[in-house]
Amino acid sequence: MHPMEEISSSDAFHAYRPEVVVFVLSVDGKGRPNGMVAAWNMKCSDEPPLLAVAAEKNTNTHRLIEESNEFVIAVPSKALEKDILYFGSVSGENVDKIKKSKIKTTPSKHIKTPLLADAALNFECRLRSSADAGECTIFIGIVLASHCDPQRKVLFYKGAKDGKRVFEEI
Ligand SMILES: Cc1cc2nc3c(=O)[nH]c(=O)nc-3n(C[C@H](O)[C@H](O)[C@H](O)COP(=O)(O)O)c2cc1C
């Protein structure tokens, strides 16, 4: 048997992988969409279907979800790997990331926020509750509709190796 070693929470969080880094889409008052990526996301209830995402309080996404009470969680496929870094490092406060990246969107069924056309899965969510969580707010959404592309596999993030981020579809 190996003894457990105490490590920093930051190192342990890095080791707690693979994980799915989802795209979180939201819209402003004029219906203009924005997106960011979030590793801190989870399924949290089947009945009713609920999904949670932790968004940092200083993100544009945080502001838009609080204003609109809705969001889309798009689970990426390999086709979206190239967009993850951009959506995860640039704020949409002054930039239209959707237009700049040429990422493809498609209308939702129940809400104004669009879906990502090349995702493996898309969930349309209405904000149900939120909880304060350190530098983040956890937004819990009730899933109004789920969409899947059966041709696409889910892309997992395995962590950085030799300075490069490693993704794998499963
Ligand atoms: C791999 C990865 C995972 C991330 N996970 C989260 C997360 O779970 N929550 C969060 O608030 N930001 C996360 N970020 C950072 C946001 O995506 C980033 O701050 C983004 O620029 C915010 O965009 P916005 O201001 O347009 O909302 C992550 C970034 C990367 C690259």
Short mmCIF file of C-alpha atoms and ligand atoms in Angstrom, two decimals:
data_model
loop_
_atom_site.label_atom_id
_atom_site.label_comp_id
_atom_site.label_asym_id
_atom_site.label_seq_id
_atom_site.Cartn_x
_atom_site.Cartn_y
_atom_site.Cartn_z
CA MET A 1 0.00 0.00 0.00
CA HIS A 2 1.28 3.51 -0.85
CA PRO A 3 0.99 6.23 1.79
CA MET A 4 -1.05 9.32 0.83
CA GLU A 5 1.00 12.49 0.45
CA GLU A 6 -0.36 15.92 1.28
CA ILE A 7 -0.12 18.31 -1.71
CA SER A 8 -1.47 21.81 -2.38
CA SER A 9 -5.11 22.10 -3.42
CA SER A 10 -3.91 23.76 -6.62
CA ASP A 11 -1.75 20.72 -7.56
CA ALA A 12 -4.58 18.37 -6.59
CA PHE A 13 -7.07 20.29 -8.75
CA HIS A 14 -4.63 19.94 -11.70
CA ALA A 15 -4.39 16.20 -11.11
CA TYR A 16 -8.19 15.87 -10.91
CA ARG A 17 -8.52 15.20 -14.66
CA PRO A 18 -9.48 14.47 -17.40
CA GLU A 19 -12.29 16.98 -17.40
CA VAL A 20 -14.63 18.42 -19.97
CA VAL A 21 -14.02 22.10 -20.61
CA VAL A 22 -17.42 23.31 -21.79
CA PHE A 23 -18.39 26.45 -23.67
CA VAL A 24 -20.85 28.62 -21.74
CA LEU A 25 -22.87 30.84 -24.05
CA SER A 26 -24.94 33.80 -22.98
CA VAL A 27 -26.52 36.89 -24.60
CA ASP A 28 -26.70 40.61 -23.87
CA GLY A 29 -29.88 42.70 -23.83
CA LYS A 30 -29.73 43.06 -27.63
CA GLY A 31 -29.44 39.31 -28.14
CA ARG A 32 -25.73 39.43 -29.05
CA PRO A 33 -24.07 36.19 -27.97
CA ASN A 34 -20.84 35.72 -26.03
CA GLY A 35 -19.02 32.56 -25.00
CA MET A 36 -16.37 31.51 -22.52
CA VAL A 37 -14.96 28.14 -21.56
CA ALA A 38 -15.42 26.60 -18.11
CA ALA A 39 -13.74 23.57 -16.62
CA TRP A 40 -15.78 23.96 -13.45
CA ASN A 41 -19.08 22.46 -14.54
CA MET A 42 -21.19 19.52 -13.44
CA LYS A 43 -24.46 17.60 -13.81
CA CYS A 44 -26.26 17.90 -10.48
CA SER A 45 -29.82 16.52 -10.76
CA ASP A 46 -31.78 14.19 -13.04
CA GLU A 47 -35.24 15.17 -11.83
CA PRO A 48 -35.48 18.01 -12.66
CA PRO A 49 -32.45 18.00 -14.99
CA LEU A 50 -29.95 20.51 -13.59
CA LEU A 51 -26.48 21.61 -14.67
CA ALA A 52 -24.12 23.86 -12.72
CA VAL A 53 -21.25 26.04 -13.85
CA ALA A 54 -18.89 28.18 -11.75
CA ALA A 55 -18.22 31.53 -13.44
CA GLU A 56 -15.70 34.00 -12.07
CA LYS A 57 -17.37 37.19 -10.91
CA ASN A 58 -15.22 39.38 -13.18
CA THR A 59 -16.21 37.63 -16.42
CA ASN A 60 -18.56 39.06 -19.00
CA THR A 61 -20.40 35.74 -18.91
CA HIS A 62 -21.17 36.24 -15.21
CA ARG A 63 -22.77 39.62 -15.94
CA LEU A 64 -24.76 38.34 -18.92
CA ILE A 65 -26.15 35.29 -17.07
CA GLU A 66 -27.22 37.51 -14.15
CA GLU A 67 -28.94 39.89 -16.58
CA SER A 68 -30.62 37.35 -18.85
CA ASN A 69 -31.23 34.43 -16.44
CA GLU A 70 -30.31 31.92 -19.14
CA PHE A 71 -27.28 30.22 -20.66
CA VAL A 72 -26.24 27.37 -22.94
CA ILE A 73 -23.71 24.71 -21.99
CA ALA A 74 -22.05 23.36 -25.15
CA VAL A 75 -19.93 20.23 -24.69
CA PRO A 76 -17.14 20.43 -27.28
CA SER A 77 -16.15 17.94 -29.92
CA LYS A 78 -12.70 17.80 -31.57
CA ALA A 79 -13.96 20.41 -34.07
CA LEU A 80 -13.97 23.04 -31.29
CA GLU A 81 -10.52 22.27 -29.82
CA LYS A 82 -8.93 25.15 -31.75
CA ASP A 83 -11.38 27.65 -30.17
CA ILE A 84 -10.93 26.68 -26.51
CA LEU A 85 -7.88 28.82 -25.77
CA TYR A 86 -9.33 31.93 -27.42
CA PHE A 87 -12.69 31.66 -25.61
CA GLY A 88 -10.83 30.94 -22.37
CA SER A 89 -8.34 33.80 -22.50
CA VAL A 90 -10.10 36.77 -24.13
CA SER A 91 -13.02 38.56 -22.49
CA GLY A 92 -16.07 39.30 -24.58
CA GLU A 93 -16.61 42.58 -22.79
CA ASN A 94 -15.25 44.59 -25.72
CA VAL A 95 -14.74 41.91 -28.37
CA ASP A 96 -17.27 39.86 -30.33
CA LYS A 97 -15.53 36.48 -29.91
CA ILE A 98 -18.23 34.64 -31.84
CA LYS A 99 -17.78 36.85 -34.92
CA LYS A 100 -13.97 36.99 -34.66
CA SER A 101 -13.51 33.24 -34.28
CA LYS A 102 -16.11 32.41 -36.94
CA ILE A 103 -17.45 29.74 -34.58
CA LYS A 104 -20.80 28.51 -35.89
CA THR A 105 -23.99 28.99 -33.85
CA THR A 106 -27.52 27.76 -34.42
CA PRO A 107 -30.78 28.90 -32.76
CA SER A 108 -32.04 27.38 -29.52
CA LYS A 109 -35.59 26.11 -29.14
CA HIS A 110 -36.64 27.95 -25.94
CA ILE A 111 -34.14 30.73 -25.18
CA LYS A 112 -32.34 33.60 -26.92
CA THR A 113 -28.86 32.19 -26.35
CA PRO A 114 -27.76 30.14 -29.37
CA LEU A 115 -26.24 26.65 -29.48
CA LEU A 116 -22.79 25.82 -30.86
CA ALA A 117 -23.24 24.03 -34.18
CA ASP A 118 -20.08 21.91 -33.89
CA ALA A 119 -20.57 20.78 -30.29
CA ALA A 120 -21.15 17.14 -29.33
CA LEU A 121 -23.95 18.22 -26.96
CA ASN A 122 -25.82 21.46 -26.24
CA PHE A 123 -28.01 22.18 -23.22
CA GLU A 124 -30.43 25.11 -23.12
CA CYS A 125 -30.65 26.26 -19.50
CA ARG A 126 -32.87 28.67 -17.60
CA LEU A 127 -31.19 30.00 -14.45
CA ARG A 128 -32.80 28.38 -11.41
CA SER A 129 -30.52 29.46 -8.57
CA SER A 130 -27.04 30.69 -7.84
CA ALA A 131 -24.60 30.27 -4.99
CA ASP A 132 -21.63 32.32 -3.91
CA ALA A 133 -18.38 30.33 -4.30
CA GLY A 134 -15.15 32.23 -3.64
CA GLU A 135 -14.10 34.13 -6.75
CA CYS A 136 -16.96 32.47 -8.61
CA THR A 137 -20.73 32.26 -8.58
CA ILE A 138 -22.18 28.82 -9.21
CA PHE A 139 -25.06 29.16 -11.66
CA ILE A 140 -27.50 26.24 -11.58
CA GLY A 141 -29.67 25.94 -14.66
CA ILE A 142 -32.70 23.82 -15.38
CA VAL A 143 -32.27 22.11 -18.72
CA LEU A 144 -35.12 23.09 -21.05
CA ALA A 145 -33.82 21.13 -24.03
CA SER A 146 -30.80 18.96 -24.81
CA HIS A 147 -29.35 18.48 -28.29
CA CYS A 148 -26.78 16.01 -29.54
CA ASP A 149 -24.81 15.40 -32.72
CA PRO A 150 -24.55 11.59 -32.80
CA GLN A 151 -21.60 11.84 -35.22
CA ARG A 152 -19.46 13.72 -32.70
CA LYS A 153 -17.55 12.50 -29.64
CA VAL A 154 -16.95 14.47 -26.46
CA LEU A 155 -13.55 16.19 -26.16
CA PHE A 156 -11.75 15.75 -22.82
CA TYR A 157 -8.97 17.96 -21.46
CA LYS A 158 -6.16 15.90 -19.93
CA GLY A 159 -3.90 18.76 -18.75
CA ALA A 160 -0.73 20.40 -20.00
CA LYS A 161 2.29 18.36 -21.09
CA ASP A 162 5.58 20.06 -22.06
CA GLY A 163 3.73 23.39 -22.13
CA LYS A 164 1.06 22.09 -24.54
CA ARG A 165 -2.56 21.49 -23.63
CA VAL A 166 -3.58 17.89 -24.34
CA PHE A 167 -7.12 17.04 -25.47
CA GLU A 168 -8.57 13.67 -26.40
CA GLU A 169 -11.99 12.67 -27.73
CA ILE A 170 -13.62 9.71 -26.05
C1 LIG B 1 -9.11 25.47 -19.87
C2 LIG B 1 -9.82 26.66 -19.26
C3 LIG B 1 -10.80 26.46 -18.29
C4 LIG B 1 -11.46 27.56 -17.72
N1 LIG B 1 -12.43 27.36 -16.77
C5 LIG B 1 -13.10 28.40 -16.22
C6 LIG B 1 -14.17 28.19 -15.28
O1 LIG B 1 -14.54 27.07 -14.95
N2 LIG B 1 -14.80 29.30 -14.79
C7 LIG B 1 -14.44 30.58 -15.16
O2 LIG B 1 -15.07 31.53 -14.67
N3 LIG B 1 -13.46 30.81 -16.05
C8 LIG B 1 -12.79 29.75 -16.60
N4 LIG B 1 -11.82 29.96 -17.52
C9 LIG B 1 -11.47 31.35 -17.87
C10 LIG B 1 -12.55 32.05 -18.76
O3 LIG B 1 -12.91 31.22 -19.85
C11 LIG B 1 -11.98 33.40 -19.23
O4 LIG B 1 -11.85 34.25 -18.12
C12 LIG B 1 -12.80 34.08 -20.32
O5 LIG B 1 -11.97 34.99 -21.00
C13 LIG B 1 -14.03 34.80 -19.82
O6 LIG B 1 -14.70 35.32 -20.92
P1 LIG B 1 -15.86 36.42 -20.82
O7 LIG B 1 -15.29 37.58 -20.04
O8 LIG B 1 -16.18 36.75 -22.24
O9 LIG B 1 -16.99 35.77 -20.10
C14 LIG B 1 -11.13 28.89 -18.12
C15 LIG B 1 -10.15 29.09 -19.10
C16 LIG B 1 -9.50 27.98 -19.68
C17 LIG B 1 -8.46 28.22 -20.76
#
